[in-house]
Coordinates of C-alpha atoms and ligand atoms in Angstrom, one line a residue:
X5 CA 50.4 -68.5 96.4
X6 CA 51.6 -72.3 96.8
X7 CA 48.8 -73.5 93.9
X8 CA 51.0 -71.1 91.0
X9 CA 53.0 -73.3 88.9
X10 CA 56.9 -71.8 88.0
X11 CA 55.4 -70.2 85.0
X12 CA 53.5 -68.1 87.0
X13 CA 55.5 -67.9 90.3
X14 CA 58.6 -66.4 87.5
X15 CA 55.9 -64.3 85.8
X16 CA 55.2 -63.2 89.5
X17 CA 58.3 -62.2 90.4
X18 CA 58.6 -60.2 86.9
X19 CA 55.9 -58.0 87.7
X20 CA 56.9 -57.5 91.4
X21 CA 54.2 -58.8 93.0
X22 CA 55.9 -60.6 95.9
X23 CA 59.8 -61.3 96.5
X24 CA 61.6 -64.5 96.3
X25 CA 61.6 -64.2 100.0
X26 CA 57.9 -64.0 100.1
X27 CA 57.3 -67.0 98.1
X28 CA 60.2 -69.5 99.8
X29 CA 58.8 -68.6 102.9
X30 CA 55.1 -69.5 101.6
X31 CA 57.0 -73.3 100.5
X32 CA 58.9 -73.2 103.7
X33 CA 56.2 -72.7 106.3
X34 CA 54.1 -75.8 104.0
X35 CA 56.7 -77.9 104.7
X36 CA 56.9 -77.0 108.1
X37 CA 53.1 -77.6 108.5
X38 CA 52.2 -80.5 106.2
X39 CA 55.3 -82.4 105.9
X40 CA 55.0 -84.7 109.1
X41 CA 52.3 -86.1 107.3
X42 CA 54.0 -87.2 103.9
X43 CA 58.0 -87.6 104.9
X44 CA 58.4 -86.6 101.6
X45 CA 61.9 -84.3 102.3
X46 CA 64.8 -85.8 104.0
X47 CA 66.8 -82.6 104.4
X48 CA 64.5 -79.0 104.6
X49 CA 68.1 -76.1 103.8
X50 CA 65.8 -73.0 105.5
X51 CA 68.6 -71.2 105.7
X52 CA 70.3 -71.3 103.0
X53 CA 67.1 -70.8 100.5
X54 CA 65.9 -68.0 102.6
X55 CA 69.9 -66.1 101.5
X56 CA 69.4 -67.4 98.5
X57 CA 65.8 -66.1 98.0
X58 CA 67.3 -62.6 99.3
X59 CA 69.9 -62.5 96.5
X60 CA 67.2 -63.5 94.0
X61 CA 65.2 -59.8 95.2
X62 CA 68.8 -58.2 94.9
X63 CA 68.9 -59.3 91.1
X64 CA 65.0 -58.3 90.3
X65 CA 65.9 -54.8 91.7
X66 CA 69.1 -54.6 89.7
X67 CA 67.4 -55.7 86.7
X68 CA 69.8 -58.7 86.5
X69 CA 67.1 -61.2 87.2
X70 CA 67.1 -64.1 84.7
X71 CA 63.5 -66.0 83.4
X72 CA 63.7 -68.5 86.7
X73 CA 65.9 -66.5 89.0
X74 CA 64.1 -67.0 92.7
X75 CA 61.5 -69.8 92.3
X76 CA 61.7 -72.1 94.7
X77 CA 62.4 -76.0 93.9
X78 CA 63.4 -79.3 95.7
X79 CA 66.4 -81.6 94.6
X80 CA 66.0 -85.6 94.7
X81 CA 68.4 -86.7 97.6
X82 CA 70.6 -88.6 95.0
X83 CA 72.3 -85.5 93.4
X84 CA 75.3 -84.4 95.0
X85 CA 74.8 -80.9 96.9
X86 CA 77.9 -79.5 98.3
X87 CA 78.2 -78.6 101.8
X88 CA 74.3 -80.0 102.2
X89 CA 73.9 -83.6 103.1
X90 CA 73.4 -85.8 100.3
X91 CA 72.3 -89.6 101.1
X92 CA 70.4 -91.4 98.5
X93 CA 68.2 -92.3 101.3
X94 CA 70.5 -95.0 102.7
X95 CA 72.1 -95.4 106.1
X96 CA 75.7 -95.7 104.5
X97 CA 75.1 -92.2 102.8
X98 CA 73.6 -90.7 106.5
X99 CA 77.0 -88.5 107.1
X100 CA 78.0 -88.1 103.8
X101 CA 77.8 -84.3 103.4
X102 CA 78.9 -83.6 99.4
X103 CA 81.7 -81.5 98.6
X104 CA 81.0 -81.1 95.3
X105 CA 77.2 -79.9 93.0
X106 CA 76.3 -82.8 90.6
X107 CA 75.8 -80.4 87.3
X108 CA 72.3 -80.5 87.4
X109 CA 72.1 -78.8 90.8
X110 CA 74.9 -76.3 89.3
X111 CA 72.3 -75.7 86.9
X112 CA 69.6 -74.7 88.8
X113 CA 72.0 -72.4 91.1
X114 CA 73.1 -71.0 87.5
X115 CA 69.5 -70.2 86.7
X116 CA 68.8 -68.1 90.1
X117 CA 66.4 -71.4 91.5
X118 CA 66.0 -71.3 95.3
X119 CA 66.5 -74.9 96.5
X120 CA 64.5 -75.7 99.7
X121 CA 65.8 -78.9 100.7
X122 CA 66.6 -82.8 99.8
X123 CA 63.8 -84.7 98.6
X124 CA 63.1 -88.7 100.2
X125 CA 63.9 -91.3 97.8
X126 CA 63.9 -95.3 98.1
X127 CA 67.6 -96.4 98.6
X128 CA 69.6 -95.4 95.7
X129 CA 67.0 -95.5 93.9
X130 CA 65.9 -99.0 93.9
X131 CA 62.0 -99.4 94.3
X132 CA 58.6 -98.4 92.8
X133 CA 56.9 -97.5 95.9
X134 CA 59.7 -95.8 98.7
X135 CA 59.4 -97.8 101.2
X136 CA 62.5 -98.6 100.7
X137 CA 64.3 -95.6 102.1
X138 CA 66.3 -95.4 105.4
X139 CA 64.4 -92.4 106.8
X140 CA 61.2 -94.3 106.2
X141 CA 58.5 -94.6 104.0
X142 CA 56.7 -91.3 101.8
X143 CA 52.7 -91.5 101.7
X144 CA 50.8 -90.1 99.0
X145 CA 48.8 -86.9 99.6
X146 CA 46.0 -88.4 97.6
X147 CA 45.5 -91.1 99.8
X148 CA 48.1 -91.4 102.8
X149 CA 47.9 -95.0 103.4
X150 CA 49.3 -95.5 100.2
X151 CA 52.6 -95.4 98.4
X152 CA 53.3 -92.1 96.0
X153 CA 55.3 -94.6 94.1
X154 CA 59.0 -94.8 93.7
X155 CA 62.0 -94.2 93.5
X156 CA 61.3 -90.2 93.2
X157 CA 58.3 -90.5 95.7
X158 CA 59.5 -87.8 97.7
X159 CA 59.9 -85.6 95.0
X160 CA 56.6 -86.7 93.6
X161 CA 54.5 -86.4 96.8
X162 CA 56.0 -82.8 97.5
X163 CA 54.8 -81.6 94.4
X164 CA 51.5 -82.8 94.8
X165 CA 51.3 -81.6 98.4
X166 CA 52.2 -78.1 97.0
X167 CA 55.2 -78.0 99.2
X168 CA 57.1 -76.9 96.1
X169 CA 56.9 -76.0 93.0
X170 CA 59.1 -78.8 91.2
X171 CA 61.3 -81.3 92.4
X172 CA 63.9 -83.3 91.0
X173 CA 63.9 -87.1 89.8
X174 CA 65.8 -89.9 88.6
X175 CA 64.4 -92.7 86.0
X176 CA 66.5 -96.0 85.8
X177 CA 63.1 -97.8 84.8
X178 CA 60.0 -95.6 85.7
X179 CA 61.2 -93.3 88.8
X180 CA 59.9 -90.5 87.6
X181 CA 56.6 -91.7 85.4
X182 CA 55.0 -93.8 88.0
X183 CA 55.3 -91.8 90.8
X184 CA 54.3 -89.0 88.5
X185 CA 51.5 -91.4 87.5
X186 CA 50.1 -92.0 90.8
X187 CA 50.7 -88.3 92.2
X188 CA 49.2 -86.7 89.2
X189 CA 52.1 -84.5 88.1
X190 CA 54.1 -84.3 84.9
X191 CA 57.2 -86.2 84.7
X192 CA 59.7 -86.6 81.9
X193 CA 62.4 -88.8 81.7
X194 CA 64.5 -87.8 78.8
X195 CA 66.6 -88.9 76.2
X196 CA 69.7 -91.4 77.6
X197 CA 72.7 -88.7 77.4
X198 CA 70.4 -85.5 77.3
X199 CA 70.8 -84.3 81.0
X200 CA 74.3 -85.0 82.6
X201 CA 74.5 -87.7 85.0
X202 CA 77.9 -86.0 86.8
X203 CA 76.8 -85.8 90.8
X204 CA 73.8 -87.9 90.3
X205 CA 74.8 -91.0 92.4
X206 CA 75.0 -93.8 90.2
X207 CA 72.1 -96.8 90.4
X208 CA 72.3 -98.8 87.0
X209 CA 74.6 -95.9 84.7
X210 CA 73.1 -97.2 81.6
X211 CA 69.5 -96.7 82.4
X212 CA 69.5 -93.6 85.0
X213 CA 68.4 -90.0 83.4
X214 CA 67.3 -87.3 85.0
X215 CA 64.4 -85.1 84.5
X216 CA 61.7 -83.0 86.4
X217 CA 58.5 -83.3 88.2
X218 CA 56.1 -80.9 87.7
X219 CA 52.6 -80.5 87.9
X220 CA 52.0 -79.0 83.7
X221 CA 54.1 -79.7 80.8
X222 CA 54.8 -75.8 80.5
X223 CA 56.9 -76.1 83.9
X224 CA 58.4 -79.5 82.7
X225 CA 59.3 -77.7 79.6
X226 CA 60.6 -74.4 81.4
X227 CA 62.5 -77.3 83.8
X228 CA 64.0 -79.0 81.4
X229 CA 65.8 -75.7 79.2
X230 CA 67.6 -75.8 83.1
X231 CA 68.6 -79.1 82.8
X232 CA 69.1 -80.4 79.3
X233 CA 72.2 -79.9 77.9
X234 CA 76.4 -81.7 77.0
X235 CA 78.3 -81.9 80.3
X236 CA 82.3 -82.7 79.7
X237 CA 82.1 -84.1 83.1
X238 CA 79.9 -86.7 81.8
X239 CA 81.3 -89.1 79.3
X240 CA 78.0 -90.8 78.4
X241 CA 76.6 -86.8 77.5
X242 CA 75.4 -86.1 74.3
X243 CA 77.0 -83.0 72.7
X244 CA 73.8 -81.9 70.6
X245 CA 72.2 -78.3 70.7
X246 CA 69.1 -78.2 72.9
X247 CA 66.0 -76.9 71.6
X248 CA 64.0 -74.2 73.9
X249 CA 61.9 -76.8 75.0
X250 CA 59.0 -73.6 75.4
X251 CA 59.4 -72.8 72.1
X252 CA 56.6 -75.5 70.8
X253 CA 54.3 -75.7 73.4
X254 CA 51.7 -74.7 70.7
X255 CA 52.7 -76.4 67.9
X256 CA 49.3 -78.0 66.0
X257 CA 48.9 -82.1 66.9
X258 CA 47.5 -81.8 63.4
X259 CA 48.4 -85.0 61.3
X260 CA 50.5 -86.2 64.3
X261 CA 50.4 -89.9 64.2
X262 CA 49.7 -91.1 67.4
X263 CA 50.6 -95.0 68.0
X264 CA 48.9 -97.7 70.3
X265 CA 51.3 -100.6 71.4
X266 CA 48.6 -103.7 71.6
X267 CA 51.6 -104.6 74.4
X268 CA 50.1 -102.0 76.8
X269 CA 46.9 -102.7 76.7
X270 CA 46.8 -106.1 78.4
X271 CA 44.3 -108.1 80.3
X272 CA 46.4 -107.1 83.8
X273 CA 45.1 -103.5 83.3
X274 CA 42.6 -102.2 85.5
X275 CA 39.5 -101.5 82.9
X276 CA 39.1 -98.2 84.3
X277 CA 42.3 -97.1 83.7
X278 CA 42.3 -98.8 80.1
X279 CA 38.8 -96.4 80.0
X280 CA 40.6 -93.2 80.8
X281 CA 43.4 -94.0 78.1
X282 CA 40.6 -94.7 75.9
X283 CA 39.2 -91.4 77.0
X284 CA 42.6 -89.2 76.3
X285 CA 43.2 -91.0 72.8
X286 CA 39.9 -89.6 71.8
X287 CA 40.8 -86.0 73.0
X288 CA 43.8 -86.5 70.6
X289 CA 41.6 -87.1 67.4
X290 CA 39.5 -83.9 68.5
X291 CA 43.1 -82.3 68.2
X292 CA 43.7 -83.6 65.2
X293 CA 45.7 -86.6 65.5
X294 CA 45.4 -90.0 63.9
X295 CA 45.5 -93.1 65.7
X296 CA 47.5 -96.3 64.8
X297 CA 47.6 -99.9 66.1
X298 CA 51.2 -100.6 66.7
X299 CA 53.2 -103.8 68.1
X300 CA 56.5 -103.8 70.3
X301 CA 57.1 -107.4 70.4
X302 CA 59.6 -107.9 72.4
X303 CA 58.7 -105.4 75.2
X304 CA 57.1 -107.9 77.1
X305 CA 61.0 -108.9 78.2
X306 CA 61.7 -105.8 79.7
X307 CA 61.4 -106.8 83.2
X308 CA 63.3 -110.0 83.1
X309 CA 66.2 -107.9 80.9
X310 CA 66.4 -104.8 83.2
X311 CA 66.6 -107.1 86.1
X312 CA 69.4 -108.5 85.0
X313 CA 70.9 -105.1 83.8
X314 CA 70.2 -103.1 86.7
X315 CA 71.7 -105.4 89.4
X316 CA 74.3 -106.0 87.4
X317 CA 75.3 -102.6 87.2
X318 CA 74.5 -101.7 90.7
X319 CA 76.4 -104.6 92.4
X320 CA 79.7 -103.1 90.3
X321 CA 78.7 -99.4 91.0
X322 CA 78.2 -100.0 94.8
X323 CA 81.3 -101.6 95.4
X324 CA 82.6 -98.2 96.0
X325 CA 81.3 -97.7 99.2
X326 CA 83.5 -99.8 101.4
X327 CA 83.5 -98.4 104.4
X328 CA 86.5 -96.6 103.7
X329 CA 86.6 -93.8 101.8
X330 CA 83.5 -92.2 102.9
X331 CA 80.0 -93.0 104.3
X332 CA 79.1 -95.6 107.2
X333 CA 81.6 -97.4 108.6
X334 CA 81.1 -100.3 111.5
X335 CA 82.0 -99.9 114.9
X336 CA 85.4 -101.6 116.2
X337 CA 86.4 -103.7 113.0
X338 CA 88.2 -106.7 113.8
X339 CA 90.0 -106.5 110.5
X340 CA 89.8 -105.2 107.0
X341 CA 87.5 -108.0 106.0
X342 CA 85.1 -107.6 109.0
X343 CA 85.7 -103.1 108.0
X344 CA 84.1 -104.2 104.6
X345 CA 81.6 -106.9 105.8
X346 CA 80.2 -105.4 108.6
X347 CA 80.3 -102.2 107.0
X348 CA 77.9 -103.1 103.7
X349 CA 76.2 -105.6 105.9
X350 CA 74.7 -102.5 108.4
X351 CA 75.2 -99.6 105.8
X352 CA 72.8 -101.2 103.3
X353 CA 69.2 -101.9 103.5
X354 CA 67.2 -105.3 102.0
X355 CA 66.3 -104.3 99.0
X356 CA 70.0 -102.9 97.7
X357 CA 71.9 -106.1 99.0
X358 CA 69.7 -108.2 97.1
X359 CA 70.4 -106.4 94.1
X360 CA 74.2 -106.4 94.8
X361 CA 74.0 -110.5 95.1
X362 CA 72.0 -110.5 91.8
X363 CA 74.3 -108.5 90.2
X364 CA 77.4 -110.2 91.2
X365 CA 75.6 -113.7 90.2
X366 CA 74.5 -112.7 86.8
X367 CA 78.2 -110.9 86.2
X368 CA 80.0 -114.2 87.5
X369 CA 82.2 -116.2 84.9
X370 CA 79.8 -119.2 84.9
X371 CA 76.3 -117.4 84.5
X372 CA 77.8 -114.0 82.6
X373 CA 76.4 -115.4 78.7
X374 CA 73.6 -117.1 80.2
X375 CA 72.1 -113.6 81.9
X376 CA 74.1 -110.5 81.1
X377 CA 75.1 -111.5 77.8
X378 CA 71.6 -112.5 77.2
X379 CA 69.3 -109.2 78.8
X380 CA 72.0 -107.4 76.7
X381 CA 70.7 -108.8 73.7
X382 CA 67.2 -108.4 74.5
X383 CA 67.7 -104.9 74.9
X384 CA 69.0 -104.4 71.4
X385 CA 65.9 -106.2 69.9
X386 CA 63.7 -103.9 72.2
X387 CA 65.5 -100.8 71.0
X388 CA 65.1 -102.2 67.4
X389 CA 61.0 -102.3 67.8
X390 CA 61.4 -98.8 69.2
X391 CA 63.1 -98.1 66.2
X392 CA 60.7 -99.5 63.7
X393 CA 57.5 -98.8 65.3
X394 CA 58.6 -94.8 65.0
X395 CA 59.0 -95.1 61.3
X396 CA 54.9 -95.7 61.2
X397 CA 54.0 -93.1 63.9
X398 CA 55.5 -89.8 65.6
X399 CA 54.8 -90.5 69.5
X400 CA 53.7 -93.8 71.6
X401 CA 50.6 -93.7 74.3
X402 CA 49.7 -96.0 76.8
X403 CA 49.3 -96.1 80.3
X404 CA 52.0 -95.5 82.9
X405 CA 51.0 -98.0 85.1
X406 CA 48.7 -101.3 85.7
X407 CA 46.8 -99.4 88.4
X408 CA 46.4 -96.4 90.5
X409 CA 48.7 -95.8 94.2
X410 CA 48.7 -99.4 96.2
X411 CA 48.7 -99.5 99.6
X412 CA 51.7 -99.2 102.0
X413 CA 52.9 -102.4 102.6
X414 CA 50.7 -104.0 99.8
X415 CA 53.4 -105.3 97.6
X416 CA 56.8 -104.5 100.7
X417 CA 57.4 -108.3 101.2
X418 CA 56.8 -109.4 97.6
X419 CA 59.8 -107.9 95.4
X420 CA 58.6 -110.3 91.5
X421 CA 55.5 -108.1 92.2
X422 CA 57.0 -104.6 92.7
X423 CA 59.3 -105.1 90.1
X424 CA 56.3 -105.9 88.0
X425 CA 54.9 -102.2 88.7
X426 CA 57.1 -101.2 86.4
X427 CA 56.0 -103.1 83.1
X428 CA 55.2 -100.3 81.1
X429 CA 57.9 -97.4 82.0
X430 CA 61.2 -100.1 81.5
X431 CA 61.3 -100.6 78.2
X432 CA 62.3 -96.3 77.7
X433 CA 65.5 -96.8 79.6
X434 CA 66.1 -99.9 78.2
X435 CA 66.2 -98.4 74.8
X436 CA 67.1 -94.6 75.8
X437 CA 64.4 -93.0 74.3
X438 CA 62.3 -90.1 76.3
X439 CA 59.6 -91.2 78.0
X440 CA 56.6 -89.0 80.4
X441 CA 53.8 -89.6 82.2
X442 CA 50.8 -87.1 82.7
X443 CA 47.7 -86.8 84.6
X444 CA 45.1 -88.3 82.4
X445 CA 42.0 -89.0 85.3
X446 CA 41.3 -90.2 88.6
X447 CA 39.9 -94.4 89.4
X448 CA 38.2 -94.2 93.1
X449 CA 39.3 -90.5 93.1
X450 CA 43.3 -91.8 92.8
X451 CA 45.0 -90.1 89.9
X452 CA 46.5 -92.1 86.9
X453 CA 48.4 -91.3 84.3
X454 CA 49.0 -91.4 80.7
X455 CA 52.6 -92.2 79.2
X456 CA 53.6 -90.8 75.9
X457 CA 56.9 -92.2 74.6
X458 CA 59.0 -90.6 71.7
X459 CA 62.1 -91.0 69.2
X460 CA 65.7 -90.1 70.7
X461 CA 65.8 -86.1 71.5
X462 CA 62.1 -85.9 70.5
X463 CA 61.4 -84.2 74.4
X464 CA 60.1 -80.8 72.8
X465 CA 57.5 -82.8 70.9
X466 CA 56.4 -85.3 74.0
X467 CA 56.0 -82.4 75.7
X468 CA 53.9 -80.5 72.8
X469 CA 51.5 -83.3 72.7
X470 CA 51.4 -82.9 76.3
X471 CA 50.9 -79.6 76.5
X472 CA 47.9 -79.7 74.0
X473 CA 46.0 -82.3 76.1
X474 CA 46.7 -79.9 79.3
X475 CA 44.8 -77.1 77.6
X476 CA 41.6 -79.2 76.9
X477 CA 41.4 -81.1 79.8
X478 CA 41.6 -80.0 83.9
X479 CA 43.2 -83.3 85.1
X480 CA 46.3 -81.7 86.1
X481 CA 44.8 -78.9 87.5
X482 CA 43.4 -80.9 90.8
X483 CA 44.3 -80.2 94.2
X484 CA 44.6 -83.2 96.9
X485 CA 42.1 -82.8 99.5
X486 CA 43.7 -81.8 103.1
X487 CA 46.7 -79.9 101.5
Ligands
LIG525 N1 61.4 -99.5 90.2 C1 62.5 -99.8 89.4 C2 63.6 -100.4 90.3 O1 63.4 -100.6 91.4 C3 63.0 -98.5 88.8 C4 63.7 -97.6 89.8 C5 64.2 -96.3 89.1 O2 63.7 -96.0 88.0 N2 65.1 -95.7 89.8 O3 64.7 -100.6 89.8

């Protein structure tokens, strides 16, 4: 039962053959078995999913069961979940127990979902490879002395372990593509503004989306009708009707014009993963599509302009936690000062106070036009190729990543070459358009994925074009071994 996907698992529940009970208990007892081996969940709520489960059955045998009501899922530990701990994997969130759902968790409790715990994360979000988290690092069940990537790794790694059906993630540059990438799952970050960013605690505001991690584009799309949608809450929420994202699985690829950025396909990229790209595109002219040499030419700032960006807007967003209000605070403060010093100082780990003195060096008076003002600009010229390169073709494909999973510990003490693992999933956020990754073959039997980029709100047809691949190829379908 723990290989069905949440098409099937709902379809299951439809025709009554097992209980919501049944199936959380299947994901609960998985956890319990396999997850000393991955880390991949911070928080396990047994409890609660197991009442929630029961009041799922309630509603299939009063007939007021909805499409999802009672399949089990996972949240990233960065959305608020009241009365459930909620700390963005960092020691200064370690007590903070939320007293308020972000909306995408109100969402999913809307929809009947059975949440079975708190997915591990790198510290509010900032890594590609969680090793950065305070309860330690995730492995990939793939490979376990390697990194499921990051920030969602958790989320990504319990998928691919089967230890539930879907999980959460975040994507401020890439945190749900590349570990989707090198967990083999489907991940879709969407649209800036499409899913509401109220009770998602804030990394870099301008860049973070939500979106799901699944292992087929039908889930993501099933997934993504939960979460899609405006959110008064959240001012940067776009108030635009959502499409059943279902609806279109099976639209034809005929004619769709499929474009190539030269960009992506650099000499940096592991040949064999250039060959399995090379491999998918050609599935896509079976399907019908045409293929189209494109050029983003300013992409190849992305890195240097989003790590300006993100700092920047961390350094302002975490100066809320102080020490005061809520989450960690020192032991016998000499005075306010020391409260706030000593506070940060122990509450954060490495990798977030070095983006907190980036970000307050690239926001100071002297060095604001020379960096902030700057990135800010680049951004607007990487939006613009964006902009142009979808008046010649419908979708973008490239590779999500350089390479398949690294090992732990690989790339820990060299931050220029973590932040470079994220060359080809950046430039999305930094221009808000949807972005997803998908399992397109394994290198040295390590999955890597394919990245298929789109125009603002075009989700339902990235994840058509997804969809159609899924139905001619098996990649998706593979199980890692031990699990
Ligand atoms: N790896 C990138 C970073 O560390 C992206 C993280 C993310 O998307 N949350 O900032």
């Amino acid at each position: 039962m723990y290989n069905l996907t949440i098409a099937e698992i709902a379809a299951g529940l439809r025709a009554k053959k097992f209980s919501s009970e049944e199936i959380t208990h299947v994901f609960l007892t998985r956890i319990k078995q396999y997850d000393a081996r991955l880390n991949s969940f911070i928080t396990v709520t047994e409890e609660a999913a197991l009442v929630a489960a029961r009041e799922a059955d309630q509603h299939y045998a009063n007939g007021t069961a909805g499409l999802l009501t009672g399949v089990p899922m996972a949240q990233k530990d960065i959305f608020c979940t009241t009365g459930v701990k909620t700390s963005c994997a960092s020691h200064m969130l370690d007590n903070f127990i939320a007293p308020y759902d972000a909306t995408v968790v109100t969402r999913f409790k809307q929809a009947g979902m059975v949440m079975l715990g708190k997915t591990n994360m790198d510290e509010f979000a900032m890594g590609s490879s969680n090793e950065n988290s305070y309860y330690g690092s995730v492995k990939n069940p793939w490979d376990l002395t390697r990194v499921p990537g990051g920030s969602s790794g958790g989320s990504a790694a319990a998928v691919a372990a089967r230890l539930t059906p879907m999980a959460t993630g975040t994507d401020t540059g890439g945190s749900i593509r590349q570990p989707a990438a090198l967990c083999n799952l489907t991940g879709i970050k969407p649209t800036y503004g499409r899913v509401s960013r109220y009770g998602m605690i804030a990394f870099a505001s301008s860049l973070d989306q939500g979106g799901p991690l699944n292992r087929t584009a039908e889930d993501a799309a099933l997934m993504l009708n939960v979460m899609a949608g405006f959110d008064e809450k959240d001012s940067t929420s776009v108030d635009r009707p959502v499409p059943d994202y279902s609806a279109t699985l099976n639209n034809s690829l005929a004619g769709l014009k499929i474009g190539l950025p030269k960009e992506y396909f650099v000499k940096e990229l592991d040949p064999q993963v250039a060959a399995a790209i090379d491999a998918a595109v050609k599935e896509y002219e079976k399907l019908g599509a045409t293929i189209h040499s494109i050029s983003l030419p300013n992409v190849h700032l992305s890195i240097p302009a989003y790590y300006v960006i993100a700092p920047a807007e961390c350094s302002s967003n975490l100066a809320r936690y102080d020490g005061v209000r809520f989450g960690y605070r020192c032991e016998n403060p000499k005075d306010l000062e020391d409260l706030y010093k000593r506070s940060r100082g122990e509450g954060f780990g490495a990798e977030v106070k070095r983006r907190i003195m980036i970000g307050a060096y690239v926001l100071s008076a002297g060095y604001y036009d020379a960096y902030y003002l700057k990135a800010q600009q680049i951004r607007s010229l990487i939006k613009n190729d964006f902009l142009e390169a979808f008046k010649q073709v419908d979708v973008i494909l490239g590779p999500t990543t350089l390479s398949p999973a690294f090992k732990l510990g690989e790339k820990a003490d060299d931050p220029v070459s973590m932040y470079l693992n994220d060359i080809f999933t950046i430039a999305a956020n930094l221009a808000g358009i949807p972005g997803m990754s998908i399992p397109a073959g394994f290198v040295d039997n390590l999955p890597i994925g394919m990245q298929l980029m789109g125009n603002y709100f075009e989700e339902a047809r990235l994840l058509n074009v997804a969809h159609q691949y899924q139905k001619v190829t098996d990649w998706h379908l593979k199980i890692p071994g031990g699990f």
